[in-house]
CSV table of C-alpha atoms and ligand atoms in Angstrom, one decimal:
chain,number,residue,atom,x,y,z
L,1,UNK,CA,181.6,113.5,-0.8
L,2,UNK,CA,180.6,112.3,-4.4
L,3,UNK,CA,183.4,112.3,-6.9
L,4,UNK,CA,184.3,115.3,-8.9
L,5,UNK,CA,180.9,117.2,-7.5
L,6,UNK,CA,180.9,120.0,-5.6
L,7,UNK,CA,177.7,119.1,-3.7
L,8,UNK,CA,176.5,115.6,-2.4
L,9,UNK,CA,172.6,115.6,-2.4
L,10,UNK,CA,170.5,113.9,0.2
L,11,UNK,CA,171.6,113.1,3.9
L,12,UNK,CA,174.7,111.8,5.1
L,13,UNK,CA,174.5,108.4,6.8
L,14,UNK,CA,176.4,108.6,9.7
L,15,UNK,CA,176.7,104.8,10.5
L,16,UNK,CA,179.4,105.4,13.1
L,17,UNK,CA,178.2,104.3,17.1
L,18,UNK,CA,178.4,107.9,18.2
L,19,UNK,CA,178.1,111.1,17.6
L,20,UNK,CA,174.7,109.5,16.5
L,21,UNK,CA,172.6,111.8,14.1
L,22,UNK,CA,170.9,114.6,15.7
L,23,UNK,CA,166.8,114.4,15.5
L,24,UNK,CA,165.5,118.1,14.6
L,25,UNK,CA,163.2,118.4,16.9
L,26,UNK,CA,166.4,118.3,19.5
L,27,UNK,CA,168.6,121.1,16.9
L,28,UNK,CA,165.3,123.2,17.3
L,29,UNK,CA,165.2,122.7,20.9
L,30,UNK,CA,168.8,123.7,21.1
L,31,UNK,CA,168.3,126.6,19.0
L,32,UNK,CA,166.4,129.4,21.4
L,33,UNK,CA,168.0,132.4,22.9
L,34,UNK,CA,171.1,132.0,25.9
L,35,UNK,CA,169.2,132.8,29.4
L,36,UNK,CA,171.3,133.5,32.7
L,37,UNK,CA,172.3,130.3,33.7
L,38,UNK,CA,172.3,132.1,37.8
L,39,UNK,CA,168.2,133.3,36.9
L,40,UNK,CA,165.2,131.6,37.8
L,41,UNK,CA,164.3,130.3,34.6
L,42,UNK,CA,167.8,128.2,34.1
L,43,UNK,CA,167.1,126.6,37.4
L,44,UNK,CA,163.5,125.2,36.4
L,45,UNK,CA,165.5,123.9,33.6
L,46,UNK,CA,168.4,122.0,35.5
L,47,UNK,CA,165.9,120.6,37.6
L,48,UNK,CA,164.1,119.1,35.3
L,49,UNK,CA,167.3,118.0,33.5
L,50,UNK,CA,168.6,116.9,36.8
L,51,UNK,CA,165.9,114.6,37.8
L,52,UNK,CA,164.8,113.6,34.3
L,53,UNK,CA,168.1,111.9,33.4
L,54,UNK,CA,167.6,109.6,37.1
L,55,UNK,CA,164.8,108.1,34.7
L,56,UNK,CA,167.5,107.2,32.5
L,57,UNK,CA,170.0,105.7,34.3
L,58,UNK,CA,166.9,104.3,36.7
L,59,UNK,CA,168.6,105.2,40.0
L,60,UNK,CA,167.0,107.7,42.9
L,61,UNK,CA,170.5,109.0,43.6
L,62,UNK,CA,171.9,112.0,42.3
L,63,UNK,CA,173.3,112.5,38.8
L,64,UNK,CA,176.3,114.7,38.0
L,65,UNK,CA,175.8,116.4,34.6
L,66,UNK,CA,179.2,118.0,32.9
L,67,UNK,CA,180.0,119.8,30.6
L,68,UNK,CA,182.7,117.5,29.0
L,69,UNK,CA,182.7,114.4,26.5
L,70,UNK,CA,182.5,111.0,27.9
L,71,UNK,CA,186.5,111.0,28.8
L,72,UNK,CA,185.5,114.0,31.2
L,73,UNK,CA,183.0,112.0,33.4
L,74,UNK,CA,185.4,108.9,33.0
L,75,UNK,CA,187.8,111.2,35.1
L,76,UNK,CA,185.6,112.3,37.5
L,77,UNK,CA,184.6,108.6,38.5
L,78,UNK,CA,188.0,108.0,39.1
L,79,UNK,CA,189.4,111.1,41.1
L,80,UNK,CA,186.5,111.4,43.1
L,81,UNK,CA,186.5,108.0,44.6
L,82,UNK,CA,190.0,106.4,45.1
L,83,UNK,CA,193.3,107.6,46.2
L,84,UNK,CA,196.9,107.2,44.6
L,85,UNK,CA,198.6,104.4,44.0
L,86,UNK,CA,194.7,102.3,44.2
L,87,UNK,CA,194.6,99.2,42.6
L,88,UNK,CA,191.4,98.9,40.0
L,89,UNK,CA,190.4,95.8,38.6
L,90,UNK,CA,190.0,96.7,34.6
L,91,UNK,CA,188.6,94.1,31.6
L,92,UNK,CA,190.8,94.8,28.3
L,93,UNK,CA,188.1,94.6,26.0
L,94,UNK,CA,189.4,96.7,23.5
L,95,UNK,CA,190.3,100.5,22.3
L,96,UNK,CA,188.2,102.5,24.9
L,97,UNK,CA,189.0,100.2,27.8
L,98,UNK,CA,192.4,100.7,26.8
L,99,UNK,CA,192.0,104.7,27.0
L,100,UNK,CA,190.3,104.2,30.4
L,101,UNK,CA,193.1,102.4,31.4
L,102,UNK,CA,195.5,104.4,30.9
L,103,UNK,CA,193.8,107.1,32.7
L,104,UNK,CA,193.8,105.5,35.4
L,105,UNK,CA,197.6,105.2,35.4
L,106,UNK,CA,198.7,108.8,34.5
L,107,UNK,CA,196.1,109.9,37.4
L,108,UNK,CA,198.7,107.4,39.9
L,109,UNK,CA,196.2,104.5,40.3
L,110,UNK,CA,197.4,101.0,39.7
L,111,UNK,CA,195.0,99.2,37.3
L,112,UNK,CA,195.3,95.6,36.5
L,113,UNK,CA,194.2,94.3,33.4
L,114,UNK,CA,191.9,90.9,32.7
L,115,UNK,CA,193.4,90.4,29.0
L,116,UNK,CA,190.9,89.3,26.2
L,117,UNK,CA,191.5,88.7,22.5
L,118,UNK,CA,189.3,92.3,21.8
L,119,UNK,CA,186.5,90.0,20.3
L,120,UNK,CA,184.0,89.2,23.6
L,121,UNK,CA,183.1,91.2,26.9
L,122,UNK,CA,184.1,91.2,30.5
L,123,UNK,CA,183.5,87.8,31.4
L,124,UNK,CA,181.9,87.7,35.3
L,125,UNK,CA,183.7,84.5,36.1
L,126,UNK,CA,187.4,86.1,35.5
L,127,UNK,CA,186.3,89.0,37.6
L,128,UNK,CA,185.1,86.5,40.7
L,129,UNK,CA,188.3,84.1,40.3
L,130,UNK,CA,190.9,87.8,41.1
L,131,UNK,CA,189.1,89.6,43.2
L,132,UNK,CA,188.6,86.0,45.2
L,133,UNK,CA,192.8,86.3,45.2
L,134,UNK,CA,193.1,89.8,46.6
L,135,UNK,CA,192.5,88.7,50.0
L,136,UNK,CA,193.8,91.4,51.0
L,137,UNK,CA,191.0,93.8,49.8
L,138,UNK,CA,193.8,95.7,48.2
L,139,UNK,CA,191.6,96.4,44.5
L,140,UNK,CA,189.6,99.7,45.4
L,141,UNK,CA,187.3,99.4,41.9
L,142,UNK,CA,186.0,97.1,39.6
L,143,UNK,CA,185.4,99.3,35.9
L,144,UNK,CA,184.0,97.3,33.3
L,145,UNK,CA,182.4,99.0,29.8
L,146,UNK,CA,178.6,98.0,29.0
L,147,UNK,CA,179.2,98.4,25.5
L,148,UNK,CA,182.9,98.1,24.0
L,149,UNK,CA,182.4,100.5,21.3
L,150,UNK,CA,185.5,99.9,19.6
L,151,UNK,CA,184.5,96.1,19.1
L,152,UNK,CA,180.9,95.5,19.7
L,153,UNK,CA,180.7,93.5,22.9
L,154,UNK,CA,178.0,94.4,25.6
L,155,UNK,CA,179.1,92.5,29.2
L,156,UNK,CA,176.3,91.6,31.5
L,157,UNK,CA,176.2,94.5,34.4
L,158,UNK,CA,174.2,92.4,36.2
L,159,UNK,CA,176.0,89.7,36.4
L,160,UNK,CA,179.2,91.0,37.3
L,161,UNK,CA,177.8,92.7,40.4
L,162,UNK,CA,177.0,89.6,41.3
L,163,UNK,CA,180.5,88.2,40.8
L,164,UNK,CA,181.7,90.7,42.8
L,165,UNK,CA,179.0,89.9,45.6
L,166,UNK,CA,179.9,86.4,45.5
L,167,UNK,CA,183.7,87.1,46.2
L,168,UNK,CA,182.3,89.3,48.9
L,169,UNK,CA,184.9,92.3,47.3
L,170,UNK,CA,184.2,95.7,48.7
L,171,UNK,CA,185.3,97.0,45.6
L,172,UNK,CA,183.7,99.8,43.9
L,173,UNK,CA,181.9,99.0,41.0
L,174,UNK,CA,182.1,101.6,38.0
L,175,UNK,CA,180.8,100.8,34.7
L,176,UNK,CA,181.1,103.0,31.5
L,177,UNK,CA,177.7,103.4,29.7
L,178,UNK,CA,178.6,105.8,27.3
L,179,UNK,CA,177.5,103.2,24.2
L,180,UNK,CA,174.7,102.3,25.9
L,181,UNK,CA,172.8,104.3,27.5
L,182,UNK,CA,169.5,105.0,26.3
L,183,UNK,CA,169.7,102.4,23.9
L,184,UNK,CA,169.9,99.1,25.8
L,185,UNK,CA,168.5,98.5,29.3
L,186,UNK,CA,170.2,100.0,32.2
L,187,UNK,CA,169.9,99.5,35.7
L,188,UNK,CA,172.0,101.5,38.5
L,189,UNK,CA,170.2,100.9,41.0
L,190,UNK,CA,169.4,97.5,40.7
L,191,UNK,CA,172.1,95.6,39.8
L,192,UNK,CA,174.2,98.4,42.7
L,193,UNK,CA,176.8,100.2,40.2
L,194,UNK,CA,178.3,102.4,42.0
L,195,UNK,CA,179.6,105.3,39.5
L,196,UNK,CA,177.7,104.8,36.2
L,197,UNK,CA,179.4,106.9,33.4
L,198,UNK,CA,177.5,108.5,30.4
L,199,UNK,CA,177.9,110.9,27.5
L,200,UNK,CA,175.6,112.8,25.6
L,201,UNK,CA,175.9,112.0,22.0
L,202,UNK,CA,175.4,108.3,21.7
L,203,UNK,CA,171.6,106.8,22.5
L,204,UNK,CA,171.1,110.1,24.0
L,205,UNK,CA,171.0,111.7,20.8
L,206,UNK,CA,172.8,115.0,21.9
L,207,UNK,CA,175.3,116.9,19.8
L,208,UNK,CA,179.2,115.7,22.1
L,209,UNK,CA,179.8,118.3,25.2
L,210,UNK,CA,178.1,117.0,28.2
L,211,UNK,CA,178.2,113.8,30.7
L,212,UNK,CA,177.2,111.9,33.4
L,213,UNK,CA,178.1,110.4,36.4
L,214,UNK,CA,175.4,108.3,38.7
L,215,UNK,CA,176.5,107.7,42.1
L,216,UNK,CA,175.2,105.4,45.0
L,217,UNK,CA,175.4,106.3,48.3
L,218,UNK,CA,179.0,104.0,48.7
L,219,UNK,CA,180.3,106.3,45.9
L,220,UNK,CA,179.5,109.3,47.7
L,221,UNK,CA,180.7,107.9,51.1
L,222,UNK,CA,183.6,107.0,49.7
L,223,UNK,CA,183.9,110.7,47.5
L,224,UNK,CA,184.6,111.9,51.2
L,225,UNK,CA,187.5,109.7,51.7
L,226,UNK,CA,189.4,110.4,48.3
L,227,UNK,CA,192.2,112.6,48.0
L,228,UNK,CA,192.9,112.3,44.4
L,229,UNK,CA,193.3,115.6,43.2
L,230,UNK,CA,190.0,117.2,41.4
L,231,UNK,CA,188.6,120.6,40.8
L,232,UNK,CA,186.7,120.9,37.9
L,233,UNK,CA,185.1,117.5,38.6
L,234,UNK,CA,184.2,117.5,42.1
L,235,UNK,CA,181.0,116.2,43.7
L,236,UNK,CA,181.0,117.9,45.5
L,237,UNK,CA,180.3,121.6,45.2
L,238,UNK,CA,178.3,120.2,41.9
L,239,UNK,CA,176.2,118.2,44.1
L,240,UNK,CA,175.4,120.9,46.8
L,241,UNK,CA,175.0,124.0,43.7
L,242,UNK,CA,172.4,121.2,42.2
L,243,UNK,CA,170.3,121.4,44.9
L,244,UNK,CA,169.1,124.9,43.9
L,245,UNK,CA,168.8,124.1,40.2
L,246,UNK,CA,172.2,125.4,39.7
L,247,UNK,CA,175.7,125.1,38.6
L,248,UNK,CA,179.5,125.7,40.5
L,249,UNK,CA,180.7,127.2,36.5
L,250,UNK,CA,178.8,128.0,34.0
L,251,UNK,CA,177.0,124.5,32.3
L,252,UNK,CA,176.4,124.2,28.2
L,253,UNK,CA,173.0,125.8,28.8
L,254,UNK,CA,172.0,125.2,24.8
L,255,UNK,CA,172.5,121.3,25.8
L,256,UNK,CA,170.3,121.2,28.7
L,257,UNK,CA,167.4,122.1,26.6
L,258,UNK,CA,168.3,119.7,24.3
L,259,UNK,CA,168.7,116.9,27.3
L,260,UNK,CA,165.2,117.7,28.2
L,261,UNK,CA,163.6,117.1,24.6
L,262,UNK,CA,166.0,113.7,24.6
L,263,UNK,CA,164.8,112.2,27.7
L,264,UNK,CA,161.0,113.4,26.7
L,265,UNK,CA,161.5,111.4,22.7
L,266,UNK,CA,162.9,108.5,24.5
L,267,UNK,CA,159.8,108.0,27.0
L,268,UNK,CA,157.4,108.9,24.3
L,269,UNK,CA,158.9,106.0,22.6
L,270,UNK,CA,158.8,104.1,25.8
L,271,UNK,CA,162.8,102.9,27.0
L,272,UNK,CA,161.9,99.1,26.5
L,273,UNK,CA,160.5,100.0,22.8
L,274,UNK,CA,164.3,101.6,22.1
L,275,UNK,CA,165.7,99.1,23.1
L,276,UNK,CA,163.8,96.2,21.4
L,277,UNK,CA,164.3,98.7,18.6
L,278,UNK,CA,168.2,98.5,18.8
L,279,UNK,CA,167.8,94.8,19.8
L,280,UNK,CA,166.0,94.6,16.1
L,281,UNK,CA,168.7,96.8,14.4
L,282,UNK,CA,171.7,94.8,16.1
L,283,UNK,CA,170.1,91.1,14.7
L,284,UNK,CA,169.5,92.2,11.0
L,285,UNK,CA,173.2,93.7,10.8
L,286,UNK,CA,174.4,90.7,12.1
L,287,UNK,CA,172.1,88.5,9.7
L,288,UNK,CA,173.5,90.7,6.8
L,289,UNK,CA,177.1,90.2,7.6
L,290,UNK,CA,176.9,86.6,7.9
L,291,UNK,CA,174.8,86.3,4.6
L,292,UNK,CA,177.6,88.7,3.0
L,293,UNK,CA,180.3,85.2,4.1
L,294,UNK,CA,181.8,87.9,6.6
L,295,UNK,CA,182.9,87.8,10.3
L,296,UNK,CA,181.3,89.6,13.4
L,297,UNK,CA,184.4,90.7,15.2
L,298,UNK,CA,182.5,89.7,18.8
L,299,UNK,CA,183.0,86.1,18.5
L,300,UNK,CA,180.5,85.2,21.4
L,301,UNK,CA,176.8,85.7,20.7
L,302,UNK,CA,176.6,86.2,24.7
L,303,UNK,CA,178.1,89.3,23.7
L,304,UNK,CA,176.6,91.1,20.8
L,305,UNK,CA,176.2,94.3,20.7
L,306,UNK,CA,173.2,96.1,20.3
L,307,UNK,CA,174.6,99.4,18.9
L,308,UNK,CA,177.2,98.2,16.9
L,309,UNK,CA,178.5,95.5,14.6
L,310,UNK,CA,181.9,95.4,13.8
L,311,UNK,CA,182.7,93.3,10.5
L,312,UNK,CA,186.1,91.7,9.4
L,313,UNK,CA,187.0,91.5,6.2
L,314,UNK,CA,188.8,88.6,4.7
L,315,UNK,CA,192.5,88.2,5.0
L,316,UNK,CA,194.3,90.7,3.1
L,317,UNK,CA,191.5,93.5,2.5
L,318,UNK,CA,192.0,96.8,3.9
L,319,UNK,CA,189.1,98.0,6.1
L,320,UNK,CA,190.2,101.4,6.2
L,321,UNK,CA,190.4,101.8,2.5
L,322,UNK,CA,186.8,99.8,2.2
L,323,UNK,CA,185.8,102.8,4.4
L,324,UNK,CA,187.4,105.5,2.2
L,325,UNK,CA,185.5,103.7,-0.8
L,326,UNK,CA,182.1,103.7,0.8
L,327,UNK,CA,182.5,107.4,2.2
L,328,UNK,CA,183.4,109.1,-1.2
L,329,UNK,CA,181.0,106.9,-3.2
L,330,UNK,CA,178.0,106.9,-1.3
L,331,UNK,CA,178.4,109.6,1.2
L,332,UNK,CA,178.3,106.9,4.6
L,333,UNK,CA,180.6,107.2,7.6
L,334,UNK,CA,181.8,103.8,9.2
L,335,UNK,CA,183.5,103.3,12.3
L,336,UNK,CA,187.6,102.5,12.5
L,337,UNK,CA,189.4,99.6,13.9
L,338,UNK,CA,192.3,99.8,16.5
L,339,UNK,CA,194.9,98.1,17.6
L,340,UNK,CA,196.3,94.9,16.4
L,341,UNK,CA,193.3,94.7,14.2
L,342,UNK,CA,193.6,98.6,12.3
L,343,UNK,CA,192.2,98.1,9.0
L,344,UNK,CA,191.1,94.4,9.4
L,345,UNK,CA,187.9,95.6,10.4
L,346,UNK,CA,185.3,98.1,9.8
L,347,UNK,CA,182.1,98.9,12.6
L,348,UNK,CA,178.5,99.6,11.5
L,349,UNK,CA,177.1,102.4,14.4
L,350,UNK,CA,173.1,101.3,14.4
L,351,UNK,CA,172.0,103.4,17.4
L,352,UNK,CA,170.0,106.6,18.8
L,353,UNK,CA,167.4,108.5,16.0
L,354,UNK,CA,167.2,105.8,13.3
L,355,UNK,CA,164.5,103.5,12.0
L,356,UNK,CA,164.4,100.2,9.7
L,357,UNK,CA,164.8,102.7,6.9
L,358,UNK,CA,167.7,104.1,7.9
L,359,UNK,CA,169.5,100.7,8.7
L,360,UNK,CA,168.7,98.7,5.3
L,361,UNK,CA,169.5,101.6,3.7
L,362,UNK,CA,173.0,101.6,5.2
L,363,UNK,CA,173.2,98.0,4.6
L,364,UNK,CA,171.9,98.2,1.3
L,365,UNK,CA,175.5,100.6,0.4
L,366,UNK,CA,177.4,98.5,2.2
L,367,UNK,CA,176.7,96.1,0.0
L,368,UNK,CA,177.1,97.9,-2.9
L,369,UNK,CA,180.3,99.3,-1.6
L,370,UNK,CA,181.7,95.6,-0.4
L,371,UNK,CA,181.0,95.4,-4.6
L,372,UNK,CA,182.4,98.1,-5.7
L,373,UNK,CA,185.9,97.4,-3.9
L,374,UNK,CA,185.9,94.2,-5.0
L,375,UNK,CA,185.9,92.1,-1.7
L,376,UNK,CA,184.9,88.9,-1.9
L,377,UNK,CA,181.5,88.4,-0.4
L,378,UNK,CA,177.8,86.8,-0.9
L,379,UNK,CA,174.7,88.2,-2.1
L,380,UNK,CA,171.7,88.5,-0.1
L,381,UNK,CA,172.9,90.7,2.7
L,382,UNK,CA,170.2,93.1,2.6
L,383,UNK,CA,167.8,90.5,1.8
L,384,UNK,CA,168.6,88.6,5.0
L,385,UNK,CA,168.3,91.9,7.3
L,386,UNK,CA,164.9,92.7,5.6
L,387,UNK,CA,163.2,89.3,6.3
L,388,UNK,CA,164.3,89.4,9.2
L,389,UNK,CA,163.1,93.0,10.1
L,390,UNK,CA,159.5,91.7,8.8
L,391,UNK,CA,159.8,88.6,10.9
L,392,UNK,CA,160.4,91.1,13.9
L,393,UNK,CA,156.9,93.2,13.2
L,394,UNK,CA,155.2,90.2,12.8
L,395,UNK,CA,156.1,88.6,15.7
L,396,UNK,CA,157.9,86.0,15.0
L,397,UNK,CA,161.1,88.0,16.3
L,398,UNK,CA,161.7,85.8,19.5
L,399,UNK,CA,161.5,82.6,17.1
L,400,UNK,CA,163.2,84.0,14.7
L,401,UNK,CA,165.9,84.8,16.8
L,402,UNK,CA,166.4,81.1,19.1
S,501,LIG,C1,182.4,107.3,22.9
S,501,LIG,C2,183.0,106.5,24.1
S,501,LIG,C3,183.9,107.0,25.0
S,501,LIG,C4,184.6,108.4,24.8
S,501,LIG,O1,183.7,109.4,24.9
S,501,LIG,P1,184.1,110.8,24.4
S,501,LIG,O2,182.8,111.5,24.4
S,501,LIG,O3,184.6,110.6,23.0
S,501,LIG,O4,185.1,111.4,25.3
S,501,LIG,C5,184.2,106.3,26.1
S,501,LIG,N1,183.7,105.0,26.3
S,501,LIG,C6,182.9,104.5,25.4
S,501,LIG,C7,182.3,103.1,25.6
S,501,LIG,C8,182.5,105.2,24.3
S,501,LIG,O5,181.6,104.6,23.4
């Protein structure tokens, strides 16, 4: 909010990696009278939703869609595959593999943690070199994060599955795609994940309250064999309710027409045209920051995000208060840091509805607000990011960019 002003004019720039801002053609989608979610009408709809978001996640199987945020569907991949006291293979890439984590433990599951120093992604190699240990097959799940939100580290999906297939683990293989989906290529099919988790309100561009879980056909062979407990987020009545075009409980209804209008803007777009888009976004952040004299948290360009870039500040600055500065000045919402690194660095959300605009406008106030609080940085920032965005449209992007 502006100083001493009752009302801020123009939009708010919410530069945090999810909620991402909500396109209007979505809020008017959303906004249409409650039908019976048990009448004909609301079943046309969940089937529709129900196969459109396969397109999404690119699988055939089945996709559970709750009415939860993305810690929901992280729950229901858990209890509806293993059993207690399960060992799961976990990669501590930062705040939300953390959370996941503990999950896992207070749902009695055993997870053991691959540490990192928080500032690259799940490295395949680390995953091969323990599971090659557990002779014993004794590690029931492999969960890794596509995108580390807290951070900005994507891991390769791909490549882990076949770190896993070269150890020849039976492990389960869940990844958490809540910061990616929709926004940077995804595969569950084809590189065989076998519980892919989603949420709504990230490259989805859905207000937060519903999420996914894809399943292959081991996940559901092995949803029969688990005896965690689970009620709300069973398969299984969800799965065989679904069928019809219906739900066990009633679902967030206003969402599902809001799902449908998401998955139809992303397609008009074309998927690989969002996510070169993001792609675009994520290398002119990055360009800024490093013309700024600043530090991309991820230290491993392997690794880069393309949702979010998370930026240290030099020794002794306060990211949090940098934040506080920016919001009350010129009305833009950053992400926080966590852990060991709270306040050391602040995270710049470039996904979902947005264009070039958008994101050199919010680089353009970060620079002024990196100013304004008097951190020591370089000019040029913005300048950087916009030759580069030009490069991009003209081509030269792939040049640009080696
Ligand atoms: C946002 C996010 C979550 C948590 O989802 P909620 O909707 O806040 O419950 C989990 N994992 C990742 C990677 C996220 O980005």
């Amino acid at each position: 909010m502006a100083q001493n002003s009752a009302r801020t004019a123009g939009r708010h720039f919410l530069q945090i990696p999810g909620p991402s801002p909500l396109p209007d053609r979505i809020l008017r989608a959303m906004d249409t009278p409650i039908i019976d979610h048990r009448g004909p009408e609301f079943s046309k709809l969940a089937k529709r939703c129900l196969d459109g978001i396969k397109t999404i996640f690119k699988t055939t199987n089945p996709v559970i869609i709750y009415t939860a945020t993305g810690t929901g569907a992280w729950e229901g991949a858990l209890v509806n595959t293993l059993n207690a006291g399960d060992r799961v293979l976990m990669v501590d890439t930062g705040q939300f593999a953390t959370l996941w984590k503990k999950m896992a433990e207070k749902l009695g599951l055993k997870p053991e943690f691959i540490e990192t120093d928080w500032r690259t992604g799940a490295d395949p190699k680390l995953i091969e070199a323990r599971l090659r240990e557990d002779k014993n097959k004794e590690i029931k799940a492999v969960c890794v994060l596509h995108n580390e939100t807290s951070t900005g580290a994507l891991s390769p999906i791909a490549e882990i599955r076949k770190a896993i297939d070269a150890a020849g683990h039976p492990a389960l293989f869940m990844v958490d795609t809540i910061s990616s989906l929709a926004s940077v290529d995804y595969r569950h099919d084809e590189w065989g994940v076998d519980v892919s988790i989603g949420g709504a309100q990230k490259g989805l561009m859905l207000p937060p309250g519903m999420a996914f879980n894809a399943v292959s056909d081991k996940a559901l062979a092995a949803n029969k064999n688990s005896k965690l407990p689970k009620s709300f987020f069973a398969w299984d009545e969800m799965l065989t309710m679904n069928k019809i075009g219906f739900f066990p409980y009633t679902p967030a209804t206003q969402m599902l027409h809001g799902l449908i209008v998401g998955i139809e803007m992303l397609h008009e777009e074309g998927l690989d045209n969002v996510f070169s888009r993001h792609e675009r976004f994520a290398e002119a952040t990055r360009r800024a920051v490093r013309a700024w004299g600043l530090e991309i948290m991820c230290k491993d360009p392997k690794y880069y995000s393309p949702t979010i870039t998370a930026v240290m500040l030099p020794e002794g600055q306060d990211a949090d208060k940098f934040r506080g500065v920016a919001l009350d000045t010129f009305n833009i919402a950053y992400g926080a840091s966590f852990g060991r690194y709270t306040g050391k660095y602040f995270r710049i959300g470039h996904l979902g509805d947005i264009n070039d605009g958008t994101l050199v406008g919010a680089l353009a106030i970060t620079e002024m607000a990196l100013g304004l609080s008097g951190i020591p940085h370089k000019k040029g920032g913005v300048q950087a990011a916009m030759d580069y965005i030009v490069s991009a449209h003209s081509g030269g992007a792939r040049a640009a960019a080696e």
